[in-house]
Coordinates of C-alpha atoms in Angstrom, one line a residue:
Chain A
G13 CA 55.4 125.8 104.5
A14 CA 55.0 122.1 105.0
V15 CA 53.1 122.1 108.3
V16 CA 51.5 119.0 109.7
S17 CA 49.0 119.3 112.4
Q18 CA 48.2 116.4 114.8
H19 CA 45.4 116.2 117.3
P20 CA 44.9 115.6 120.1
S21 CA 48.3 116.3 121.7
R22 CA 47.4 114.3 124.8
V23 CA 44.6 111.9 125.5
I24 CA 43.8 109.7 128.5
C25 CA 41.3 107.0 128.0
K26 CA 39.9 104.0 129.8
S27 CA 40.8 100.4 128.9
G28 CA 38.5 99.0 126.3
T29 CA 37.7 102.3 124.6
S30 CA 38.8 103.6 121.3
V31 CA 40.8 106.7 120.5
K32 CA 41.1 108.5 117.2
I33 CA 44.1 110.6 116.3
E34 CA 44.1 113.0 113.4
C35 CA 47.0 114.0 111.2
R36 CA 46.5 116.9 108.7
S37 CA 48.8 118.5 106.2
L38 CA 47.9 122.1 106.3
D39 CA 49.6 123.7 103.3
F40 CA 50.3 120.8 101.0
Q41 CA 48.8 117.7 99.7
A42 CA 50.0 114.3 101.0
T43 CA 49.1 111.2 99.2
T44 CA 51.2 109.3 101.6
M45 CA 51.4 109.7 105.4
F46 CA 53.2 107.6 107.9
W47 CA 52.3 106.6 111.5
Y48 CA 55.1 106.0 114.0
R49 CA 55.1 104.9 117.6
Q50 CA 57.8 105.9 120.1
F51 CA 58.5 104.6 123.5
P52 CA 60.5 106.7 126.0
K53 CA 64.1 107.2 125.0
K54 CA 63.6 104.9 122.0
S55 CA 63.5 105.3 118.3
L56 CA 60.5 106.0 116.1
M57 CA 59.1 102.7 115.0
L58 CA 57.1 102.8 111.8
M59 CA 53.7 101.3 112.2
A60 CA 52.1 101.8 108.9
T61 CA 52.0 103.7 105.7
S62 CA 48.7 105.5 105.0
N63 CA 47.7 105.8 101.4
E64 CA 45.0 108.2 100.2
G65 CA 42.1 106.3 98.7
S66 CA 43.4 102.9 99.4
K67 CA 44.3 100.5 102.2
A68 CA 47.1 101.2 104.6
T69 CA 50.2 99.2 104.5
Y70 CA 51.1 97.8 107.9
E71 CA 54.6 96.9 109.2
Q72 CA 55.2 93.4 110.3
G73 CA 53.8 92.7 113.8
V74 CA 51.4 95.6 113.8
E75 CA 47.8 94.5 114.3
K76 CA 45.6 95.9 111.5
D77 CA 42.4 95.5 113.4
K78 CA 43.8 97.2 116.4
F79 CA 45.3 100.2 114.7
L80 CA 42.8 101.3 112.1
I81 CA 44.0 103.8 109.5
N82 CA 41.9 105.9 107.2
H83 CA 43.2 108.3 104.6
A84 CA 40.1 109.8 103.2
S85 CA 41.6 112.9 101.6
L86 CA 44.8 114.3 100.4
T87 CA 45.3 116.2 103.6
L88 CA 43.9 114.0 106.4
S89 CA 44.9 110.6 107.8
T90 CA 43.4 109.2 111.0
L91 CA 44.7 106.5 113.3
T92 CA 42.2 104.8 115.6
V93 CA 43.4 102.7 118.5
T94 CA 40.6 100.3 119.1
S95 CA 39.9 98.5 122.4
A96 CA 42.8 100.3 124.0
H97 CA 44.9 98.6 126.7
P98 CA 47.5 100.0 129.0
E99 CA 50.3 98.5 126.8
D100 CA 49.1 100.8 123.9
S101 CA 50.2 103.8 125.9
S102 CA 52.8 105.5 123.9
F103 CA 53.8 108.6 121.9
Y104 CA 52.2 108.4 118.4
I105 CA 53.6 110.6 115.6
C106 CA 52.5 111.0 112.1
S107 CA 54.5 112.4 109.2
A108 CA 53.7 113.4 105.7
R109 CA 55.5 113.5 102.4
R110 CA 54.6 116.1 99.8
T111 CA 52.7 114.6 96.9
G112 CA 54.8 114.6 93.7
V113 CA 57.9 115.8 95.5
V114 CA 60.4 113.0 96.0
N115 CA 63.5 114.6 97.3
Y116 CA 62.1 116.4 100.2
G117 CA 62.2 115.9 104.0
Y118 CA 59.2 114.4 105.7
T119 CA 57.3 116.7 108.0
F120 CA 56.2 115.4 111.4
G121 CA 53.2 116.3 113.4
S122 CA 53.6 117.3 117.0
G123 CA 52.7 113.9 118.3
T124 CA 50.0 112.4 120.5
R125 CA 50.7 111.1 124.0
L126 CA 48.2 108.3 124.7
T127 CA 47.7 107.1 128.2
V128 CA 45.4 104.1 128.7
V129 CA 44.2 103.6 132.3
Chain B
Q14 CA 65.7 97.3 108.0
Q15 CA 66.8 99.8 110.5
P16 CA 70.0 101.8 110.0
V17 CA 72.6 101.6 112.7
Q18 CA 73.7 104.8 114.5
S19 CA 76.8 105.5 116.6
P20 CA 77.5 106.6 119.1
Q21 CA 74.5 106.1 121.3
A22 CA 75.2 109.2 123.3
V23 CA 77.6 112.1 123.3
I24 CA 78.3 114.7 125.9
L25 CA 80.0 117.9 124.8
R26 CA 80.9 121.3 126.2
E27 CA 79.7 124.3 124.3
G28 CA 82.0 125.0 121.4
E29 CA 83.1 121.4 120.9
D30 CA 82.6 119.3 117.8
A31 CA 80.8 116.0 117.3
V32 CA 80.3 113.4 114.6
I33 CA 77.3 111.0 114.4
N34 CA 77.4 108.1 112.1
C35 CA 74.7 106.1 110.3
S36 CA 75.1 103.0 108.3
S37 CA 72.9 100.6 106.5
S38 CA 73.3 97.0 105.3
K39 CA 71.1 97.8 102.3
A40 CA 71.6 100.1 99.3
L41 CA 70.1 103.5 100.0
Y42 CA 68.4 106.0 97.9
S43 CA 68.7 108.8 100.4
V44 CA 69.5 109.6 104.1
H45 CA 67.5 112.0 106.2
W46 CA 68.7 113.6 109.5
Y47 CA 66.3 114.8 112.2
R48 CA 66.7 116.2 115.7
Q49 CA 64.1 115.6 118.4
K50 CA 63.9 117.5 121.7
H51 CA 62.3 115.8 124.6
G52 CA 58.5 115.5 124.3
E53 CA 58.5 117.1 120.8
A54 CA 58.3 115.9 117.3
P55 CA 61.4 115.3 115.2
V56 CA 62.5 118.3 113.2
F57 CA 64.0 117.9 109.7
L58 CA 67.6 118.9 109.4
M59 CA 68.7 117.8 105.9
I60 CA 68.4 115.1 103.2
L61 CA 71.3 113.7 101.3
L62 CA 70.6 112.0 98.0
K63 CA 73.7 111.2 96.0
G64 CA 76.8 109.3 96.7
G65 CA 79.4 111.6 98.1
E66 CA 77.0 114.4 98.6
Q67 CA 77.6 116.9 101.4
K68 CA 75.4 119.5 102.7
G69 CA 75.6 122.2 105.3
H70 CA 73.2 124.0 107.5
D71 CA 74.7 126.7 109.7
K72 CA 77.3 124.7 111.7
I73 CA 75.7 121.4 111.0
S74 CA 76.7 119.5 107.9
A75 CA 76.4 116.0 106.7
S76 CA 77.9 113.6 104.1
F77 CA 76.6 110.5 102.3
N78 CA 78.8 107.8 100.9
E79 CA 76.5 105.9 98.7
K80 CA 79.0 103.1 98.0
K81 CA 79.5 102.4 101.7
Q82 CA 75.9 103.1 102.6
Q83 CA 77.1 105.4 105.3
S84 CA 76.2 108.9 106.3
S85 CA 77.8 111.1 108.9
L86 CA 76.4 114.2 110.6
Y87 CA 79.0 116.8 111.7
L88 CA 78.2 119.4 114.4
T89 CA 80.9 122.0 114.8
A90 CA 81.3 124.6 117.5
S91 CA 78.3 123.1 119.3
Q92 CA 75.7 125.4 120.9
L93 CA 73.4 124.6 123.8
S94 CA 70.5 124.5 121.4
Y95 CA 72.0 121.5 119.7
S96 CA 71.1 119.2 122.6
G97 CA 68.6 116.6 121.6
T98 CA 68.4 113.2 120.1
Y99 CA 69.5 112.9 116.5
F100 CA 68.0 110.3 114.2
C101 CA 69.1 109.3 110.7
G102 CA 66.4 107.9 108.5
S103 CA 66.9 105.9 105.4
L104 CA 65.0 105.4 102.2
E105 CA 65.8 102.4 100.0
T106 CA 63.9 103.8 97.1
S107 CA 62.4 107.1 96.3
G108 CA 58.9 105.8 97.1
S109 CA 59.6 103.7 100.1
R110 CA 59.0 104.4 103.8
L111 CA 61.5 106.2 106.1
T112 CA 63.0 104.0 108.8
F113 CA 65.0 105.4 111.6
G114 CA 68.1 104.4 113.5
E115 CA 68.1 104.1 117.3
G116 CA 69.1 107.7 117.8
T117 CA 72.1 109.5 119.3
Q118 CA 71.5 111.5 122.4
L119 CA 73.6 114.7 122.3
T120 CA 74.0 116.8 125.4
V121 CA 75.8 120.1 125.2
N122 CA 76.8 121.6 128.5
P123 CA 77.9 125.2 129.2

């Protein structure tokens, strides 16, 4: 159990366009999901906490208007990179925590490699 | 605030042991350990909750000293499959977000 599906796995887009990444918990409900960004050979940097039915909580320095997060259901969170630029190219990973279960590992999606050209 | 991991990198021969440390300047509710292979998502290894708690998973075990805000991951009789980057993640409260250390790159050679 505890499977998180993330799509797409890879995407190439042109500068100025927007890209949507989906994160789904397949066999559990997740009131809270998290979006991370990872640069090559670097750590996972938390971007924001996605809360079902309410606004996301962004980490300091993360532009809310650039990285739009929507958590419309207990199993789906989306991250939209708006007006993408080459510096937005990165590996984006989501993770989910089981609702109502506190002492449990977080499950990660398989990640999305975004390349902006 | 990010936990601090050490060492940054370790190279082992198959069968050797390694210890990876993780420390925080803040009081911790729990510590998580993950392993990530190149180009893949992190995979959950274990979670430690209480001060002094230790857990084992095959030949990988970990301890958590709540008072010192430190955790250590022990890999014994390493296998080639253990290669990857190990991250510790810390939670300050049960409902807070998981923040990760910089990672320790472990390479196991034949």
